[in-house]
Amino acid sequence: MMFCFSIDALSPSGANAWRLQENQQWRPCIYAEALQAGDARITDKKAAEAWVNLKLKKDKALVFTAQKKAGRFDFLMRGTYAHTVLHRLSSAALPDKAQMLACFKQLQAGTPWLVYLNIAGQFKALNTQQTSIMNNLDIAVRGEIASSEDYVGPVAAANAQMMDDLYRQFLAGWLEHLKSSNMNVFVPDLEKLPEHDETIGAICNWQHEQ
């Protein structure tokens, strides 16, 4: 899988955006638009994570100065913030249900797990007591944090209806991630899901950037 991240600064209203260039200047852009010549392309996730939710101060000459990271409780995100935008330069995988089931089955109840799809379309789980979710650019699509055996572990994996529903939710979230380039996309509610075949078809027909 070929990918890179761009850095887009978004105004408080969301009406204006700017993209970081290779020469460290910024150009006006449409948020999350396709890459253009001269755009900075970051391939190291850790380097890109340093920009996530970084507050920026802009002057009239389009000079952006880093201020501070948004905190855990900065819900309103007032001001201009940097956002990392994922650009896929090769096709995207169709997440595999069998791999999802295996992921859920091996989890131990009693630990607050987050099951998620990484940017390669693979189901992964992280222990939220040990690994931060904030600014984590491995998380493309995320479910809810769960620790009960009804939701993680062998008992949960054997619940065919719940697993079917979760797979449909993750696929719909994956499609939203592909279309928007947003990270940390929450799986949508069941009642808001499109037809399953429609989602699969849209994922298979999705086109990466050239």
Short mmCIF file of C-alpha atoms in Angstrom, two decimals:
data_model
loop_
_atom_site.label_atom_id
_atom_site.label_comp_id
_atom_site.label_asym_id
_atom_site.label_seq_id
_atom_site.Cartn_x
_atom_site.Cartn_y
_atom_site.Cartn_z
CA MET A 1 0.00 0.00 0.00
CA MET A 2 1.35 3.39 -1.02
CA PHE A 3 0.26 6.42 0.97
CA CYS A 4 1.37 9.74 2.38
CA PHE A 5 -0.04 12.48 4.58
CA SER A 6 -0.49 16.15 3.78
CA ILE A 7 -0.93 18.85 6.41
CA ASP A 8 -3.99 21.07 6.02
CA ALA A 9 -4.71 24.06 8.27
CA LEU A 10 -8.42 24.74 8.74
CA SER A 11 -9.95 28.04 9.82
CA PRO A 12 -12.34 28.15 12.81
CA SER A 13 -15.40 28.28 10.54
CA GLY A 14 -14.06 25.62 8.19
CA ALA A 15 -14.56 28.00 5.26
CA ASN A 16 -10.83 28.41 4.54
CA ALA A 17 -7.97 25.95 4.38
CA TRP A 18 -4.27 26.02 3.57
CA ARG A 19 -1.78 23.27 2.79
CA LEU A 20 1.82 22.96 3.88
CA GLN A 21 4.31 22.99 1.00
CA GLU A 22 7.70 21.31 0.59
CA ASN A 23 9.35 24.72 1.08
CA GLN A 24 7.47 25.12 4.40
CA GLN A 25 5.20 27.81 2.95
CA TRP A 26 1.41 27.43 2.83
CA ARG A 27 -0.98 27.68 -0.09
CA PRO A 28 -4.75 28.17 -0.05
CA CYS A 29 -6.54 24.90 -0.78
CA ILE A 30 -9.79 23.02 -0.48
CA TYR A 31 -9.58 20.92 2.65
CA ALA A 32 -8.51 17.31 1.90
CA GLU A 33 -8.19 17.97 -1.84
CA ALA A 34 -5.93 15.81 -4.00
CA LEU A 35 -2.19 16.36 -3.86
CA GLN A 36 -0.65 18.99 -6.09
CA ALA A 37 2.94 19.63 -7.11
CA GLY A 38 4.87 21.23 -4.28
CA ASP A 39 2.70 19.87 -1.47
CA ALA A 40 4.65 18.44 1.45
CA ARG A 41 4.23 14.66 1.50
CA ILE A 42 4.88 12.96 4.84
CA THR A 43 5.31 9.19 4.79
CA ASP A 44 6.36 8.71 8.41
CA LYS A 45 3.29 8.35 10.63
CA LYS A 46 5.09 9.56 13.74
CA ALA A 47 6.18 12.73 11.96
CA ALA A 48 2.62 13.28 10.74
CA GLU A 49 1.18 12.65 14.22
CA ALA A 50 3.18 15.62 15.52
CA TRP A 51 0.84 17.85 13.48
CA VAL A 52 -2.47 16.33 14.60
CA ASN A 53 -4.65 18.92 16.38
CA LEU A 54 -1.76 21.40 16.55
CA LYS A 55 -3.09 24.93 17.03
CA LEU A 56 -1.65 27.45 14.58
CA LYS A 57 -1.45 31.22 14.57
CA LYS A 58 -1.79 32.77 11.11
CA ASP A 59 -0.66 36.23 10.06
CA LYS A 60 -1.60 38.19 6.95
CA ALA A 61 1.42 36.91 5.05
CA LEU A 62 0.21 33.30 5.41
CA VAL A 63 2.86 32.49 7.98
CA PHE A 64 1.63 29.87 10.45
CA THR A 65 3.26 29.59 13.86
CA ALA A 66 2.74 26.48 15.98
CA GLN A 67 1.06 27.19 19.32
CA LYS A 68 0.06 24.04 21.23
CA LYS A 69 -1.75 20.74 20.84
CA ALA A 70 -5.45 20.55 21.50
CA GLY A 71 -6.07 18.94 24.87
CA ARG A 72 -8.35 16.03 25.73
CA PHE A 73 -11.17 18.40 26.72
CA ASP A 74 -10.80 20.99 23.94
CA PHE A 75 -14.09 19.96 22.38
CA LEU A 76 -14.82 23.22 20.59
CA MET A 77 -11.40 23.45 18.89
CA ARG A 78 -11.65 27.24 18.54
CA GLY A 79 -8.91 28.67 16.34
CA THR A 80 -6.96 27.42 13.34
CA TYR A 81 -5.75 23.85 13.69
CA ALA A 82 -3.56 21.56 11.62
CA HIS A 83 -5.12 18.37 10.29
CA THR A 84 -3.36 15.41 8.73
CA VAL A 85 -4.95 14.21 5.50
CA LEU A 86 -4.28 10.69 4.26
CA HIS A 87 -3.65 10.33 0.51
CA ARG A 88 -3.82 6.82 -0.90
CA LEU A 89 -1.66 6.27 -3.95
CA SER A 90 -2.71 2.65 -4.48
CA SER A 91 -5.96 0.71 -4.22
CA ALA A 92 -7.70 0.12 -0.90
CA ALA A 93 -8.40 -3.32 0.54
CA LEU A 94 -11.85 -4.71 1.30
CA PRO A 95 -11.67 -5.50 5.04
CA ASP A 96 -11.96 -9.24 5.71
CA LYS A 97 -14.73 -10.50 8.00
CA ALA A 98 -12.82 -13.64 8.99
CA GLN A 99 -9.93 -11.49 10.13
CA MET A 100 -12.34 -9.36 12.16
CA LEU A 101 -13.73 -12.44 13.89
CA ALA A 102 -10.23 -13.67 14.70
CA CYS A 103 -9.36 -10.26 16.13
CA PHE A 104 -12.38 -10.22 18.45
CA LYS A 105 -11.94 -13.86 19.47
CA GLN A 106 -8.40 -13.46 20.79
CA LEU A 107 -9.20 -10.51 23.05
CA GLN A 108 -9.35 -11.05 26.81
CA ALA A 109 -12.43 -9.68 28.59
CA GLY A 110 -11.80 -7.25 31.41
CA THR A 111 -9.44 -5.05 29.40
CA PRO A 112 -10.79 -1.87 27.73
CA TRP A 113 -10.12 -2.73 24.09
CA LEU A 114 -10.61 -0.56 21.04
CA VAL A 115 -11.10 -2.60 17.88
CA TYR A 116 -10.32 -0.60 14.78
CA LEU A 117 -9.38 -0.73 11.11
CA ASN A 118 -5.87 0.49 10.38
CA ILE A 119 -5.00 2.36 7.20
CA ALA A 120 -4.26 -0.94 5.45
CA GLY A 121 -7.82 -2.12 6.10
CA GLN A 122 -6.81 -4.67 8.74
CA PHE A 123 -8.68 -5.23 12.00
CA LYS A 124 -6.54 -4.45 15.03
CA ALA A 125 -7.12 -3.96 18.75
CA LEU A 126 -5.35 -1.76 21.24
CA ASN A 127 -5.43 -1.72 25.01
CA THR A 128 -6.60 1.80 25.79
CA GLN A 129 -4.92 1.65 29.20
CA GLN A 130 -1.54 1.28 27.49
CA THR A 131 -1.86 3.00 24.11
CA SER A 132 -3.31 6.43 23.41
CA ILE A 133 -6.11 6.88 20.91
CA MET A 134 -5.52 10.63 20.57
CA ASN A 135 -3.38 11.66 17.58
CA ASN A 136 -3.04 7.99 16.56
CA LEU A 137 -2.78 7.88 12.76
CA ASP A 138 -2.98 4.10 12.62
CA ILE A 139 -6.72 4.32 13.39
CA ALA A 140 -8.73 4.77 10.21
CA VAL A 141 -12.09 3.51 11.53
CA ARG A 142 -12.92 2.84 15.16
CA GLY A 143 -15.63 1.11 17.13
CA GLU A 144 -16.54 1.62 20.77
CA ILE A 145 -14.20 0.79 23.65
CA ALA A 146 -15.41 -2.43 25.29
CA SER A 147 -14.25 -4.82 28.00
CA SER A 148 -17.25 -7.08 28.69
CA GLU A 149 -17.18 -10.65 27.36
CA ASP A 150 -20.45 -9.81 25.61
CA TYR A 151 -18.51 -7.49 23.30
CA VAL A 152 -14.93 -8.83 23.17
CA GLY A 153 -13.46 -12.32 23.36
CA PRO A 154 -14.73 -15.77 22.27
CA VAL A 155 -18.30 -15.25 23.54
CA ALA A 156 -18.68 -12.05 21.53
CA ALA A 157 -17.07 -13.59 18.44
CA ALA A 158 -19.61 -16.43 18.57
CA ASN A 159 -22.52 -13.98 18.46
CA ALA A 160 -23.20 -14.22 14.73
CA GLN A 161 -25.78 -11.43 14.53
CA MET A 162 -23.63 -8.95 16.45
CA MET A 163 -20.57 -9.77 14.37
CA ASP A 164 -22.58 -9.41 11.14
CA ASP A 165 -23.81 -6.00 12.29
CA LEU A 166 -20.33 -4.88 13.35
CA TYR A 167 -18.82 -5.94 10.03
CA ARG A 168 -21.44 -3.94 8.13
CA GLN A 169 -20.75 -0.94 10.38
CA PHE A 170 -16.99 -1.18 9.90
CA LEU A 171 -17.39 -1.45 6.12
CA ALA A 172 -19.58 1.64 6.04
CA GLY A 173 -17.03 3.48 8.20
CA TRP A 174 -14.24 2.30 5.88
CA LEU A 175 -16.07 3.72 2.88
CA GLU A 176 -16.53 7.04 4.70
CA HIS A 177 -12.81 7.05 5.52
CA LEU A 178 -11.89 6.42 1.87
CA LYS A 179 -14.21 9.16 0.60
CA SER A 180 -13.30 11.80 3.19
CA SER A 181 -9.64 10.95 3.98
CA ASN A 182 -10.54 11.53 7.62
CA MET A 183 -8.91 9.44 10.33
CA ASN A 184 -10.52 8.03 13.48
CA VAL A 185 -13.89 7.69 11.75
CA PHE A 186 -16.54 6.26 14.08
CA VAL A 187 -18.59 3.36 12.76
CA PRO A 188 -22.08 4.64 11.89
CA ASP A 189 -25.23 3.56 13.71
CA LEU A 190 -26.96 0.47 12.36
CA GLU A 191 -30.09 2.37 11.35
CA LYS A 192 -27.98 4.70 9.18
CA LEU A 193 -26.25 1.98 7.18
CA PRO A 194 -26.69 1.79 3.40
CA GLU A 195 -27.34 -1.56 1.74
CA HIS A 196 -24.46 -3.97 2.36
CA ASP A 197 -23.94 -4.82 -1.33
CA GLU A 198 -23.97 -1.12 -2.16
CA THR A 199 -21.21 -0.47 0.39
CA ILE A 200 -19.06 -3.34 -0.91
CA GLY A 201 -19.49 -2.18 -4.49
CA ALA A 202 -18.53 1.39 -3.61
CA ILE A 203 -15.38 0.21 -1.80
CA CYS A 204 -14.34 -2.01 -4.70
CA ASN A 205 -14.94 0.82 -7.19
CA TRP A 206 -13.19 3.51 -5.14
CA GLN A 207 -10.33 5.17 -7.04
CA HIS A 208 -7.06 6.21 -5.43
CA GLU A 209 -5.15 9.38 -6.30
CA GLN A 210 -2.90 9.26 -9.34
#
